[in-house]
JSON list of C-alpha atoms in Angstrom, two decimals:
[
{"chain": "A", "resi": 289, "resn": "MET", "atom": "CA", "xyz": [6.34, 2.37, -12.08]},
{"chain": "A", "resi": 290, "resn": "PHE", "atom": "CA", "xyz": [6.52, -1.41, -12.07]},
{"chain": "A", "resi": 291, "resn": "ASP", "atom": "CA", "xyz": [4.13, -4.24, -11.38]},
{"chain": "A", "resi": 292, "resn": "LEU", "atom": "CA", "xyz": [3.07, -4.58, -7.77]},
{"chain": "A", "resi": 293, "resn": "THR", "atom": "CA", "xyz": [2.33, -7.97, -6.30]},
{"chain": "A", "resi": 294, "resn": "GLY", "atom": "CA", "xyz": [-0.47, -8.84, -3.94]},
{"chain": "A", "resi": 295, "resn": "GLU", "atom": "CA", "xyz": [2.20, -9.89, -1.45]},
{"chain": "A", "resi": 296, "resn": "GLN", "atom": "CA", "xyz": [3.87, -6.46, -1.57]},
{"chain": "A", "resi": 297, "resn": "ILE", "atom": "CA", "xyz": [0.57, -4.66, -1.03]},
{"chain": "A", "resi": 298, "resn": "ARG", "atom": "CA", "xyz": [-0.32, -6.87, 1.93]},
{"chain": "A", "resi": 299, "resn": "ALA", "atom": "CA", "xyz": [3.16, -6.46, 3.42]},
{"chain": "A", "resi": 300, "resn": "ALA", "atom": "CA", "xyz": [3.10, -2.68, 3.07]},
{"chain": "A", "resi": 301, "resn": "ARG", "atom": "CA", "xyz": [-0.36, -2.41, 4.59]},
{"chain": "A", "resi": 302, "resn": "VAL", "atom": "CA", "xyz": [0.52, -4.62, 7.54]},
{"chain": "A", "resi": 303, "resn": "ALA", "atom": "CA", "xyz": [3.85, -2.86, 8.07]},
{"chain": "A", "resi": 304, "resn": "ARG", "atom": "CA", "xyz": [2.01, 0.45, 8.39]},
{"chain": "A", "resi": 305, "resn": "ARG", "atom": "CA", "xyz": [-0.50, -1.19, 10.77]},
{"chain": "A", "resi": 306, "resn": "LEU", "atom": "CA", "xyz": [-3.51, -0.49, 8.60]},
{"chain": "A", "resi": 307, "resn": "ASP", "atom": "CA", "xyz": [-6.53, -2.66, 8.14]},
{"chain": "A", "resi": 308, "resn": "GLN", "atom": "CA", "xyz": [-7.93, -3.14, 4.65]},
{"chain": "A", "resi": 309, "resn": "ALA", "atom": "CA", "xyz": [-10.71, -0.60, 5.23]},
{"chain": "A", "resi": 310, "resn": "GLU", "atom": "CA", "xyz": [-8.21, 2.12, 6.16]},
{"chain": "A", "resi": 311, "resn": "LEU", "atom": "CA", "xyz": [-6.08, 1.43, 3.08]},
{"chain": "A", "resi": 312, "resn": "ALA", "atom": "CA", "xyz": [-9.20, 1.57, 0.93]},
{"chain": "A", "resi": 313, "resn": "LYS", "atom": "CA", "xyz": [-10.10, 4.94, 2.45]},
{"chain": "A", "resi": 314, "resn": "ARG", "atom": "CA", "xyz": [-6.60, 6.38, 2.00]},
{"chain": "A", "resi": 315, "resn": "ALA", "atom": "CA", "xyz": [-6.41, 5.15, -1.60]},
{"chain": "A", "resi": 316, "resn": "ARG", "atom": "CA", "xyz": [-10.01, 6.16, -2.33]},
{"chain": "A", "resi": 317, "resn": "LEU", "atom": "CA", "xyz": [-10.79, 2.64, -3.48]},
{"chain": "A", "resi": 318, "resn": "SER", "atom": "CA", "xyz": [-13.50, 0.24, -2.38]},
{"chain": "A", "resi": 319, "resn": "LEU", "atom": "CA", "xyz": [-12.84, -2.24, 0.37]},
{"chain": "A", "resi": 320, "resn": "GLU", "atom": "CA", "xyz": [-13.75, -5.05, -2.03]},
{"chain": "A", "resi": 321, "resn": "THR", "atom": "CA", "xyz": [-11.05, -3.84, -4.46]},
{"chain": "A", "resi": 322, "resn": "ILE", "atom": "CA", "xyz": [-8.40, -4.00, -1.73]},
{"chain": "A", "resi": 323, "resn": "LYS", "atom": "CA", "xyz": [-9.56, -7.47, -0.65]},
{"chain": "A", "resi": 324, "resn": "ARG", "atom": "CA", "xyz": [-9.48, -8.73, -4.24]},
{"chain": "A", "resi": 325, "resn": "ILE", "atom": "CA", "xyz": [-6.02, -7.29, -4.90]},
{"chain": "A", "resi": 326, "resn": "GLU", "atom": "CA", "xyz": [-4.55, -8.71, -1.70]},
{"chain": "A", "resi": 327, "resn": "ARG", "atom": "CA", "xyz": [-5.79, -12.22, -2.56]},
{"chain": "A", "resi": 328, "resn": "ILE", "atom": "CA", "xyz": [-3.65, -12.23, -5.70]},
{"chain": "A", "resi": 329, "resn": "ASN", "atom": "CA", "xyz": [-0.34, -14.09, -5.58]},
{"chain": "A", "resi": 330, "resn": "GLY", "atom": "CA", "xyz": [2.10, -12.43, -7.93]},
{"chain": "A", "resi": 331, "resn": "PRO", "atom": "CA", "xyz": [1.63, -9.31, -10.05]},
{"chain": "A", "resi": 332, "resn": "VAL", "atom": "CA", "xyz": [-1.77, -7.69, -9.72]},
{"chain": "A", "resi": 333, "resn": "SER", "atom": "CA", "xyz": [-3.77, -7.02, -12.84]},
{"chain": "A", "resi": 334, "resn": "VAL", "atom": "CA", "xyz": [-5.65, -3.79, -12.22]},
{"chain": "A", "resi": 335, "resn": "GLN", "atom": "CA", "xyz": [-6.46, -0.61, -14.07]},
{"chain": "A", "resi": 336, "resn": "MET", "atom": "CA", "xyz": [-3.70, 2.00, -14.10]},
{"chain": "A", "resi": 337, "resn": "THR", "atom": "CA", "xyz": [-5.87, 4.41, -12.08]},
{"chain": "A", "resi": 338, "resn": "THR", "atom": "CA", "xyz": [-6.15, 1.80, -9.30]},
{"chain": "A", "resi": 339, "resn": "LEU", "atom": "CA", "xyz": [-2.40, 1.19, -9.32]},
{"chain": "A", "resi": 340, "resn": "ARG", "atom": "CA", "xyz": [-1.70, 4.93, -9.18]},
{"chain": "A", "resi": 341, "resn": "ALA", "atom": "CA", "xyz": [-4.13, 5.34, -6.27]},
{"chain": "A", "resi": 342, "resn": "LEU", "atom": "CA", "xyz": [-2.30, 2.63, -4.33]},
{"chain": "A", "resi": 343, "resn": "PHE", "atom": "CA", "xyz": [1.13, 4.07, -5.11]},
{"chain": "A", "resi": 344, "resn": "ARG", "atom": "CA", "xyz": [-0.06, 7.54, -4.06]},
{"chain": "A", "resi": 345, "resn": "ALA", "atom": "CA", "xyz": [-1.59, 6.31, -0.79]},
{"chain": "A", "resi": 346, "resn": "PHE", "atom": "CA", "xyz": [1.51, 4.34, 0.13]},
{"chain": "A", "resi": 347, "resn": "GLN", "atom": "CA", "xyz": [3.82, 7.17, -0.91]},
{"chain": "A", "resi": 348, "resn": "GLU", "atom": "CA", "xyz": [1.95, 9.52, 1.43]},
{"chain": "A", "resi": 349, "resn": "MET", "atom": "CA", "xyz": [2.70, 7.04, 4.23]},
{"chain": "A", "resi": 350, "resn": "GLY", "atom": "CA", "xyz": [6.41, 6.91, 3.36]},
{"chain": "A", "resi": 351, "resn": "VAL", "atom": "CA", "xyz": [6.25, 3.50, 1.70]},
{"chain": "A", "resi": 352, "resn": "THR", "atom": "CA", "xyz": [8.25, 2.72, -1.41]},
{"chain": "A", "resi": 353, "resn": "PHE", "atom": "CA", "xyz": [8.29, -0.47, -3.42]},
{"chain": "A", "resi": 354, "resn": "GLU", "atom": "CA", "xyz": [11.44, -2.00, -4.80]},
{"chain": "A", "resi": 355, "resn": "ALA", "atom": "CA", "xyz": [12.06, -4.44, -7.58]},
{"chain": "A", "resi": 356, "resn": "SER", "atom": "CA", "xyz": [15.26, -5.94, -8.81]},
{"chain": "A", "resi": 357, "resn": "SER", "atom": "CA", "xyz": [16.16, -8.92, -10.89]},
{"chain": "A", "resi": 358, "resn": "ASP", "atom": "CA", "xyz": [16.45, -11.15, -7.81]},
{"chain": "A", "resi": 359, "resn": "ALA", "atom": "CA", "xyz": [13.90, -9.78, -5.31]},
{"chain": "A", "resi": 360, "resn": "GLU", "atom": "CA", "xyz": [10.89, -7.61, -4.69]},
{"chain": "A", "resi": 361, "resn": "GLY", "atom": "CA", "xyz": [10.31, -5.68, -1.52]},
{"chain": "A", "resi": 362, "resn": "VAL", "atom": "CA", "xyz": [8.77, -2.89, 0.45]},
{"chain": "A", "resi": 363, "resn": "ARG", "atom": "CA", "xyz": [10.54, -0.12, 2.33]},
{"chain": "A", "resi": 364, "resn": "TRP", "atom": "CA", "xyz": [9.14, 2.67, 4.43]},
{"chain": "A", "resi": 365, "resn": "THR", "atom": "CA", "xyz": [10.41, 5.60, 6.42]},
{"chain": "A", "resi": 366, "resn": "VAL", "atom": "CA", "xyz": [8.84, 7.86, 8.98]},
{"chain": "A", "resi": 367, "resn": "SER", "atom": "CA", "xyz": [10.41, 11.26, 8.58]},
{"chain": "A", "resi": 368, "resn": "ASP", "atom": "CA", "xyz": [7.85, 13.30, 10.49]},
{"chain": "A", "resi": 369, "resn": "GLU", "atom": "CA", "xyz": [7.39, 13.09, 14.27]},
{"chain": "A", "resi": 370, "resn": "SER", "atom": "CA", "xyz": [3.72, 13.94, 13.76]},
{"chain": "A", "resi": 371, "resn": "CYS", "atom": "CA", "xyz": [3.30, 10.42, 12.38]},
{"chain": "A", "resi": 372, "resn": "THR", "atom": "CA", "xyz": [3.30, 8.98, 15.88]},
{"chain": "A", "resi": 373, "resn": "GLY", "atom": "CA", "xyz": [0.46, 8.70, 18.29]},
{"chain": "A", "resi": 374, "resn": "PRO", "atom": "CA", "xyz": [-3.05, 7.33, 17.99]},
{"chain": "A", "resi": 375, "resn": "GLU", "atom": "CA", "xyz": [-4.38, 10.17, 15.88]},
{"chain": "A", "resi": 376, "resn": "ARG", "atom": "CA", "xyz": [-1.84, 9.44, 13.14]},
{"chain": "A", "resi": 377, "resn": "ARG", "atom": "CA", "xyz": [-1.79, 5.63, 13.34]},
{"chain": "A", "resi": 378, "resn": "GLY", "atom": "CA", "xyz": [-0.03, 4.17, 10.35]},
{"chain": "A", "resi": 379, "resn": "CYS", "atom": "CA", "xyz": [1.00, 7.57, 9.05]}
]
């Protein structure tokens, strides 16, 4: 696991078409925690349990985070057709 940035978290959430409240629900974190984290520019400073909750929630949606010496990014895949449609928005 590596440091996540506020920018990566925002980008991943928006890419999966989630609002902050939905991400908070999926990660089992408070809405205020998500808002605070997304306001951070650069690496987020949070407890390890919070970071794990975010990684887990994004992983369940097919999102992975990448870091290299020259760039940071977000990548996601949708491997399950059940992830489409309004009942599975942002799967």
